[in-house]
Amino acid sequence: MGYNKTMENTEIISFIEQAIEARKNAYTPYSHFAVGAALLGKTGRIYTGCNIENAAYTPTNCAERTAFFKAVSQGEHEFSAIAIVGGRADMTCAQICPPCGVCRQVMREFCKDEFLIYLGKQTPEGEISYRTMTLGQLLPESFGPDNL
């Protein structure tokens, strides 16, 4: 899976499978809605994340931000794609799970409009499908570092 090359369908499915695997670590005792993310850095390394809830709610962290913060804390600052899956913790990821507004803004801090977002879902039988969007589509007219 390369940083600047277009991923083939099988590579995208594998990328989404890493998000599905990360979702297994989600800590969701309150919402019971588990999310997993896999983030592809410029170096080719993939950083995974899951959502982590807190009884006080405000300290809760989304899977996408967990992946970004993990990557940035390890020195990676450029990214090409993210795969996101989510759904009730006791079920497969049967529906598309788009990132929340806060996660979209964190993505914008490090990525441009062409950043790829793969929104994956999985049937109970294990079949994976996805929708591809760009950050520009999910966060039009965004505010980022280049606005300062």
XYZ file of C-alpha atoms in Angstrom:
148
model
C 0.000 0.000 0.000
C 1.876 3.049 -1.199
C 1.512 6.687 -0.244
C 1.260 8.197 -3.712
C -0.208 5.357 -5.717
C -3.853 4.611 -6.223
C -4.869 1.619 -4.155
C -6.396 -1.362 -5.862
C -9.716 -2.710 -4.595
C -8.017 -5.603 -2.792
C -5.667 -3.161 -1.021
C -8.602 -0.997 0.047
C -10.408 -4.061 1.423
C -7.247 -5.013 3.356
C -7.001 -1.439 4.651
C -10.629 -1.566 5.819
C -9.968 -4.936 7.472
C -7.313 -3.223 9.602
C -9.934 -0.697 10.724
C -12.298 -3.587 11.528
C -9.557 -5.219 13.594
C -8.842 -1.928 15.433
C -12.550 -1.623 16.219
C -12.278 -4.750 18.384
C -10.282 -2.685 20.909
C -12.923 0.030 21.251
C -13.866 0.917 24.821
C -17.572 1.774 24.630
C -19.325 0.935 27.926
C -21.772 3.862 27.547
C -22.792 4.200 23.895
C -21.989 0.608 22.858
C -21.062 2.089 19.449
C -17.614 0.860 18.419
C -15.525 2.576 15.749
C -12.218 1.567 14.203
C -9.875 3.511 11.936
C -6.738 2.796 9.914
C -4.659 5.775 8.789
C -2.082 5.575 5.968
C 0.957 7.790 6.483
C 3.402 9.108 3.882
C 5.981 6.572 5.045
C 3.580 3.747 4.153
C 3.007 2.923 7.805
C -0.556 2.330 8.961
C -1.702 3.680 12.318
C -4.865 2.233 13.812
C -7.230 3.696 16.345
C -10.458 2.939 18.162
C -12.901 5.072 20.079
C -12.333 5.318 23.822
C -15.216 6.522 25.956
C -15.148 8.132 29.385
C -17.857 8.448 32.052
C -17.418 12.233 31.905
C -18.103 12.105 28.109
C -15.991 15.158 27.189
C -12.674 13.238 27.455
C -14.001 10.614 25.026
C -11.825 10.238 21.918
C -12.913 9.050 18.485
C -11.128 6.313 16.547
C -10.023 8.685 13.796
C -8.439 11.132 16.227
C -6.811 8.265 18.126
C -5.138 7.142 14.876
C -4.056 10.689 13.971
C -2.723 11.452 17.449
C -0.844 8.140 17.542
C 0.740 8.894 14.158
C 1.656 12.481 15.001
C 3.096 11.437 18.373
C 5.382 9.079 16.449
C 6.561 11.770 14.021
C 4.262 11.230 11.037
C 2.617 14.429 9.762
C 1.579 13.609 6.183
C -1.201 11.232 5.240
C -2.949 9.928 2.145
C -5.983 7.964 3.324
C -8.047 6.716 6.231
C -10.447 3.780 6.503
C -13.305 4.062 8.995
C -15.826 1.479 10.195
C -18.349 1.606 13.001
C -21.578 0.363 14.436
C -23.157 -1.196 17.472
C -20.462 -3.005 19.415
C -22.403 -6.290 19.414
C -22.813 -6.324 15.627
C -20.760 -6.132 12.458
C -20.224 -2.742 10.812
C -23.347 -3.056 8.697
C -23.707 0.647 7.873
C -21.400 3.393 6.668
C -20.007 5.412 9.592
C -18.807 8.878 8.508
C -16.432 10.825 10.778
C -17.830 13.419 13.167
C -17.193 17.130 12.640
C -14.350 17.282 15.167
C -12.541 14.421 13.421
C -13.025 16.098 10.048
C -11.386 19.233 11.440
C -8.438 17.221 12.832
C -8.031 15.611 9.409
C -7.984 19.097 7.852
C -5.125 20.136 10.130
C -2.867 17.586 8.425
C -4.548 16.883 5.078
C -5.778 18.710 2.001
C -9.094 18.389 0.176
C -7.911 15.373 -1.861
C -7.273 13.234 1.269
C -9.117 9.926 0.726
C -11.648 8.612 3.215
C -12.833 5.027 2.804
C -16.104 4.470 4.661
C -16.353 0.723 5.062
C -19.090 -1.630 6.083
C -19.276 -5.379 6.586
C -22.213 -7.735 6.342
C -22.767 -10.379 9.047
C -21.440 -12.867 6.467
C -18.149 -10.945 6.311
C -18.535 -9.248 2.912
C -16.862 -5.827 2.883
C -17.926 -2.886 0.760
C -17.049 0.782 0.950
C -17.724 4.293 -0.231
C -14.822 6.566 -1.178
C -14.986 10.256 -0.382
C -12.477 13.071 -0.126
C -12.004 15.406 2.792
C -13.119 18.248 0.518
C -16.442 16.494 -0.003
C -16.946 15.887 3.726
C -15.672 19.290 4.871
C -16.271 21.880 2.140
C -15.027 25.433 2.646
C -12.799 24.208 5.471
C -10.548 26.270 7.685
C -6.991 25.033 8.012
C -3.375 26.076 8.554
C -3.213 27.781 5.154
C -5.938 30.201 6.285
C -3.647 31.728 8.929
